[in-house]
Amino acid sequence: MKRCRIKKAIIPAAGLGTRFLPATIAQPKEMLVVVDKPVIQYVVEEAVAAGITEILIITGRSKRAVEDHFDPPFELENLLEAKGKTELLQEVRQIANLAKIQFTRQRRQLGLADAIYQGKSFVGADSFVVLLGDTIIDSNGCDPCLSEMIEIFNETDKSVVATEYVQNPADVSRYGIIDPGENKSQKTSAGVKYLDVHDLVEKPAAARAPSRLAVASRYLFAPAIFGYIERTKPGKGGEIQITDSMRMLAKKEGLYAYEINGQRYDIGNKIDYIKTNIDFALKNPETGQAIRSHLESILNQAG
Ligand code: G1P
């Protein structure tokens, strides 16, 4: 089998965050904090853990804070050093050294496919991964999602999209949905399951959805995707949808779906953001005990 290592990632973080207004007027949703770090840092760390060394973050107007976060000021480092706060200093320093991180702006909000297209020259002839900047995937001790997607690509040489089974049928209209046709799942030599994608549809009405397998914010693309993005017309919501570009990719070149292990946290809406903070606070050694006691006391009072 041809071995091909994936080194580059594109992280779209240009969305306006309208589901989270007014918090996102001046604050990028990707900079919202989960316990003690902004969401975008979790996303970058996930990419780095899968062996990614070069990252392009697609930003837009009012997203300066995202750039600033990955370039902590020397003054802050000097201050922490002078005060002997070694652990904090290391934490701040490692943010700048996570990977080679670049930024580019999407000038107009034309859709997710257009945001990804801003990375065409960054990617060149390489295959690459895409991680949506407002979603954390916590592998919860399972093999990480991106590593398994890369394994599928290494063995098959085809693009791969992460998916998740939608528990509540009413929720399928929030996602891109996979049509697996009659296809049965296959396995890599190490046992990672994947499914040939027959077709996809962006945010279908529940009654018309071809399955309950939703596109789940992580993608691995061959550079051929850019040719299909160029041919993608505005679709759902008048936006150039990556799901529509993937339809062409699936039909012409093939595309595999991989069902994620672990938990996906979409922080772009209020309820999921609060749930994410609770889950991460409970898992965090510094905050876990205190938050657990607090929740228990609230529930006891309510009951
Ligand atoms: C985007 C994609 C959709 C996907 C979803 C979650 O939608 O367009 O296909 O299922 O992310 O990964 P958004 O949540 O930006 O509306």
Coordinates of C-alpha atoms and ligand atoms in Angstrom, one line a residue:
M1 CA 0.0 0.0 0.0
K2 CA 1.1 3.5 -0.8
R3 CA 2.0 5.4 2.4
C4 CA 1.2 9.0 2.4
R5 CA 1.5 11.1 5.5
I6 CA -0.9 14.0 6.1
K7 CA 0.9 17.1 7.4
K8 CA -1.5 20.0 6.7
A9 CA -4.7 21.1 8.2
I10 CA -7.2 23.8 7.3
I11 CA -9.3 25.2 10.1
P12 CA -12.3 27.3 8.9
A13 CA -13.0 29.9 11.6
A14 CA -14.7 32.6 9.6
G15 CA -18.3 32.1 10.5
L16 CA -20.2 35.0 12.1
G17 CA -21.5 33.0 15.0
T18 CA -25.1 34.1 14.6
R19 CA -26.4 31.2 16.7
F20 CA -24.5 32.7 19.6
L21 CA -25.4 36.4 19.5
P22 CA -24.8 38.7 21.3
A23 CA -21.7 36.9 22.7
T24 CA -20.2 36.8 19.2
I25 CA -20.5 40.5 18.2
A26 CA -16.9 41.3 19.1
Q27 CA -15.7 37.9 20.2
P28 CA -15.1 35.1 17.7
K29 CA -17.1 32.0 18.7
E30 CA -13.8 30.0 18.3
M31 CA -12.4 32.1 21.2
L32 CA -15.2 31.1 23.6
V33 CA -13.6 29.4 26.5
V34 CA -14.2 25.8 27.6
V35 CA -12.9 25.7 31.2
D36 CA -9.6 27.3 30.6
K37 CA -8.8 27.4 26.9
P38 CA -10.5 28.8 23.8
V39 CA -12.2 26.2 21.6
I40 CA -9.8 26.9 18.8
Q41 CA -6.9 25.7 20.9
Y42 CA -8.5 22.4 21.5
V43 CA -9.0 22.0 17.7
V44 CA -5.4 22.9 17.0
E45 CA -4.2 20.4 19.7
E46 CA -6.4 17.7 18.1
A47 CA -4.7 18.3 14.7
V48 CA -1.2 18.3 16.3
A49 CA -1.9 15.1 18.1
A50 CA -2.6 13.4 14.7
G51 CA 0.8 14.5 13.4
I52 CA -0.2 17.7 11.7
T53 CA 2.6 20.3 11.5
E54 CA 1.2 23.0 9.3
I55 CA -2.1 24.7 9.9
L56 CA -4.0 27.4 8.0
I57 CA -6.7 29.0 10.0
I58 CA -9.3 30.8 7.9
T59 CA -10.5 33.9 9.6
G60 CA -12.6 36.9 8.8
R61 CA -13.4 40.4 10.1
S62 CA -13.4 40.6 13.9
K63 CA -11.3 37.5 14.3
R64 CA -8.1 39.2 15.3
A65 CA -8.2 37.6 18.7
V66 CA -7.7 34.1 17.1
E67 CA -4.4 35.3 15.6
D68 CA -3.4 37.0 18.8
H69 CA -4.0 33.8 20.8
F70 CA -1.4 31.8 18.9
D71 CA 1.2 34.7 19.2
P72 CA 1.3 35.4 23.0
P73 CA 3.1 38.7 23.7
F74 CA 6.7 38.6 25.0
E75 CA 5.7 41.1 27.7
L76 CA 3.4 38.4 29.2
E77 CA 6.2 35.8 29.0
N78 CA 8.6 38.2 30.7
L79 CA 6.2 39.0 33.4
L80 CA 5.5 35.3 34.2
E81 CA 9.2 34.6 34.2
A82 CA 9.9 37.5 36.5
K83 CA 7.2 36.3 38.9
G84 CA 8.5 32.7 38.8
K85 CA 5.2 31.3 37.4
T86 CA 7.0 28.6 35.5
E87 CA 4.1 26.3 34.8
L88 CA 2.0 29.1 33.4
L89 CA 4.9 30.3 31.3
Q90 CA 5.4 26.9 29.8
E91 CA 1.7 26.7 29.0
V92 CA 1.7 30.1 27.3
R93 CA 4.9 29.3 25.4
Q94 CA 3.8 25.9 24.1
I95 CA 0.7 27.6 22.4
A96 CA 3.1 29.4 20.0
N97 CA 5.0 26.2 19.4
L98 CA 2.2 23.9 18.7
A99 CA 2.6 23.9 14.9
K100 CA 3.4 26.3 12.1
I101 CA 0.2 28.3 12.1
Q102 CA -0.8 30.7 9.3
F103 CA -3.9 32.8 8.8
T104 CA -5.8 34.0 5.9
R105 CA -9.1 35.8 5.6
Q106 CA -12.3 34.8 3.8
R107 CA -13.4 38.2 2.6
R108 CA -17.0 37.3 1.9
Q109 CA -19.2 34.8 3.7
L110 CA -19.9 32.7 0.7
G111 CA -20.1 29.3 2.5
L112 CA -17.9 26.6 4.0
A113 CA -16.6 25.4 0.6
D114 CA -15.5 28.9 -0.2
A115 CA -13.7 29.2 3.2
I116 CA -11.9 25.9 2.6
Y117 CA -11.0 27.1 -0.9
Q118 CA -9.0 30.0 0.6
G119 CA -6.4 27.2 1.5
K120 CA -5.9 26.1 -2.1
S121 CA -2.3 27.5 -2.4
F122 CA -1.4 26.5 1.1
V123 CA -2.3 22.9 0.4
G124 CA -0.7 22.7 -3.1
A125 CA -0.5 19.1 -4.2
D126 CA -0.9 17.6 -0.8
S127 CA -3.9 15.9 0.7
F128 CA -5.0 17.6 3.9
V129 CA -7.5 17.5 6.8
V130 CA -10.2 20.1 7.6
L131 CA -11.3 20.6 11.2
L132 CA -14.2 23.0 11.8
G133 CA -13.0 25.5 14.3
D134 CA -16.2 25.6 16.4
T135 CA -16.3 21.8 17.2
I136 CA -14.2 19.8 19.6
I137 CA -13.9 16.1 19.2
D138 CA -13.0 14.4 22.5
S139 CA -11.8 10.8 21.7
N140 CA -12.6 9.9 25.3
G141 CA -9.8 7.3 25.4
C142 CA -10.8 5.8 22.0
D143 CA -8.4 6.0 19.0
P144 CA -8.5 9.6 17.8
C145 CA -10.8 10.4 15.0
L146 CA -8.2 12.1 12.7
S147 CA -5.6 9.3 13.2
E148 CA -8.2 6.7 12.1
M149 CA -9.3 8.9 9.1
I150 CA -5.6 9.2 8.1
E151 CA -5.2 5.4 8.4
I152 CA -8.2 4.9 6.0
F153 CA -6.7 7.3 3.5
N154 CA -3.2 5.7 3.8
E155 CA -4.7 2.4 2.8
T156 CA -7.2 3.5 0.2
D157 CA -5.9 6.8 -1.2
K158 CA -9.4 8.2 -1.1
S159 CA -10.9 11.2 0.7
V160 CA -12.7 10.5 4.0
V161 CA -15.4 12.3 5.9
A162 CA -16.1 11.9 9.6
T163 CA -19.7 11.0 10.5
E164 CA -21.9 10.6 13.5
Y165 CA -25.2 8.8 14.0
V166 CA -28.0 11.3 14.8
Q167 CA -29.9 10.0 17.7
N168 CA -33.0 12.2 17.3
P169 CA -34.4 12.0 13.8
A170 CA -35.6 15.6 14.1
D171 CA -32.0 16.7 14.2
V172 CA -30.9 15.4 10.8
S173 CA -32.0 18.7 9.2
R174 CA -29.1 20.4 11.1
Y175 CA -26.4 18.4 9.2
G176 CA -25.0 17.2 5.9
I177 CA -26.3 13.6 5.6
I178 CA -24.7 10.6 4.0
D179 CA -26.5 8.3 1.6
P180 CA -24.6 5.0 1.9
G181 CA -26.8 3.4 -0.9
E182 CA -26.5 -0.4 -0.7
N183 CA -22.9 -0.2 0.5
K184 CA -21.6 -2.3 3.3
S185 CA -18.8 -1.2 5.6
Q186 CA -15.2 -2.4 5.1
K187 CA -12.2 -2.4 7.4
T188 CA -8.6 -1.4 7.2
S189 CA -5.9 -3.9 8.1
A190 CA -5.9 -2.5 11.6
G191 CA -9.7 -2.9 11.8
V192 CA -10.9 0.7 11.3
K193 CA -14.4 0.6 9.7
Y194 CA -15.3 2.7 6.8
L195 CA -18.2 3.0 4.3
D196 CA -18.3 3.9 0.7
V197 CA -20.4 7.1 0.3
H198 CA -22.9 6.9 -2.5
D199 CA -24.3 10.4 -2.2
L200 CA -24.8 13.3 0.3
V201 CA -27.3 16.0 1.0
E202 CA -26.9 19.2 3.0
K203 CA -29.5 19.6 5.8
P204 CA -32.4 17.6 4.4
A205 CA -35.9 17.7 5.9
A206 CA -36.1 14.7 8.3
A207 CA -38.6 12.9 6.1
R208 CA -36.3 13.1 3.1
A209 CA -33.0 12.2 4.8
P210 CA -31.3 9.2 3.2
S211 CA -29.9 8.0 6.5
R212 CA -29.1 9.3 10.0
L213 CA -25.4 9.4 9.4
A214 CA -24.4 13.1 9.7
V215 CA -21.2 14.8 8.4
A216 CA -19.4 15.5 11.7
S217 CA -17.0 18.4 11.2
R218 CA -13.8 16.6 10.2
Y219 CA -12.8 15.9 6.6
L220 CA -9.7 14.5 4.9
F221 CA -9.5 15.7 1.3
A222 CA -7.3 14.9 -1.7
P223 CA -6.4 18.3 -3.4
A224 CA -8.9 17.3 -6.2
I225 CA -11.6 18.7 -3.9
F226 CA -10.6 22.3 -5.0
G227 CA -11.6 21.5 -8.7
Y228 CA -15.0 20.4 -7.4
I229 CA -15.4 23.5 -5.2
E230 CA -14.8 25.6 -8.3
R231 CA -17.8 23.9 -9.9
T232 CA -20.1 24.1 -6.9
K233 CA -23.0 26.4 -7.3
P234 CA -24.6 28.1 -4.2
G235 CA -26.9 25.5 -2.5
K236 CA -28.7 25.4 0.8
G237 CA -29.1 28.8 2.3
G238 CA -27.6 30.4 -0.9
E239 CA -24.1 29.3 0.3
I240 CA -21.4 27.3 -1.5
Q241 CA -21.7 24.1 0.5
I242 CA -18.8 21.7 0.9
T243 CA -21.4 18.9 1.0
D244 CA -22.2 19.7 -2.6
S245 CA -18.6 19.7 -3.6
M246 CA -18.2 16.3 -1.9
R247 CA -21.2 14.9 -3.9
M248 CA -19.1 15.4 -7.0
L249 CA -16.0 14.1 -5.4
A250 CA -17.9 11.0 -4.2
K251 CA -19.2 10.3 -7.7
K252 CA -16.0 10.9 -9.7
E253 CA -13.2 9.9 -7.3
G254 CA -14.8 8.1 -4.4
L255 CA -15.3 9.1 -0.8
Y256 CA -15.4 7.1 2.4
A257 CA -17.3 7.8 5.6
Y258 CA -15.8 7.1 8.9
E259 CA -18.0 7.0 12.1
I260 CA -16.4 8.8 15.0
N261 CA -15.7 7.3 18.4
G262 CA -15.8 9.5 21.4
Q263 CA -17.8 12.7 21.7
R264 CA -18.4 15.7 19.4
Y265 CA -19.0 19.1 21.0
D266 CA -20.4 21.8 18.7
I267 CA -19.9 25.0 20.7
G268 CA -21.6 27.2 18.1
N269 CA -24.9 27.1 20.0
K270 CA -25.7 28.0 23.6
I271 CA -27.0 24.7 24.9
D272 CA -24.2 22.6 23.5
Y273 CA -21.6 25.2 24.7
I274 CA -22.9 25.0 28.2
K275 CA -23.0 21.2 28.1
T276 CA -19.4 21.2 26.8
N277 CA -18.2 23.3 29.7
I278 CA -19.9 21.0 32.2
D279 CA -18.4 17.9 30.7
F280 CA -14.9 19.3 30.4
A281 CA -15.1 20.9 33.9
L282 CA -16.1 17.5 35.4
K283 CA -13.1 15.8 33.6
N284 CA -10.6 18.4 34.5
P285 CA -8.5 17.5 37.6
E286 CA -8.4 21.1 38.8
T287 CA -12.1 21.8 38.6
G288 CA -13.8 18.3 38.6
Q289 CA -14.5 17.8 42.3
A290 CA -15.8 21.3 42.9
I291 CA -18.1 21.3 39.9
R292 CA -19.4 17.8 40.7
S293 CA -20.3 18.9 44.3
H294 CA -21.9 22.1 42.9
L295 CA -24.1 20.1 40.5
E296 CA -25.0 17.6 43.1
S297 CA -26.1 20.3 45.5
I298 CA -28.2 22.0 42.8
L299 CA -29.9 18.7 41.9
N300 CA -30.5 17.8 45.5
Q301 CA -32.2 21.2 46.1
A302 CA -34.3 20.7 42.9
G303 CA -35.3 17.2 43.8
Ligands
G1P1 C1 -21.7 22.4 8.7 C2 -21.8 21.6 7.4 C3 -22.7 20.3 7.6 C4 -22.1 19.5 8.8 C5 -22.0 20.4 10.0 C6 -21.4 19.7 11.2 O1 -22.9 23.0 9.0 O2 -22.4 22.4 6.4 O3 -22.7 19.5 6.5 O4 -23.0 18.4 9.1 O5 -21.2 21.6 9.8 O6 -20.1 19.3 10.9 P1 -23.0 24.2 10.1 O7 -23.0 23.6 11.4 O8 -21.8 25.1 9.9 O9 -24.3 24.8 9.8

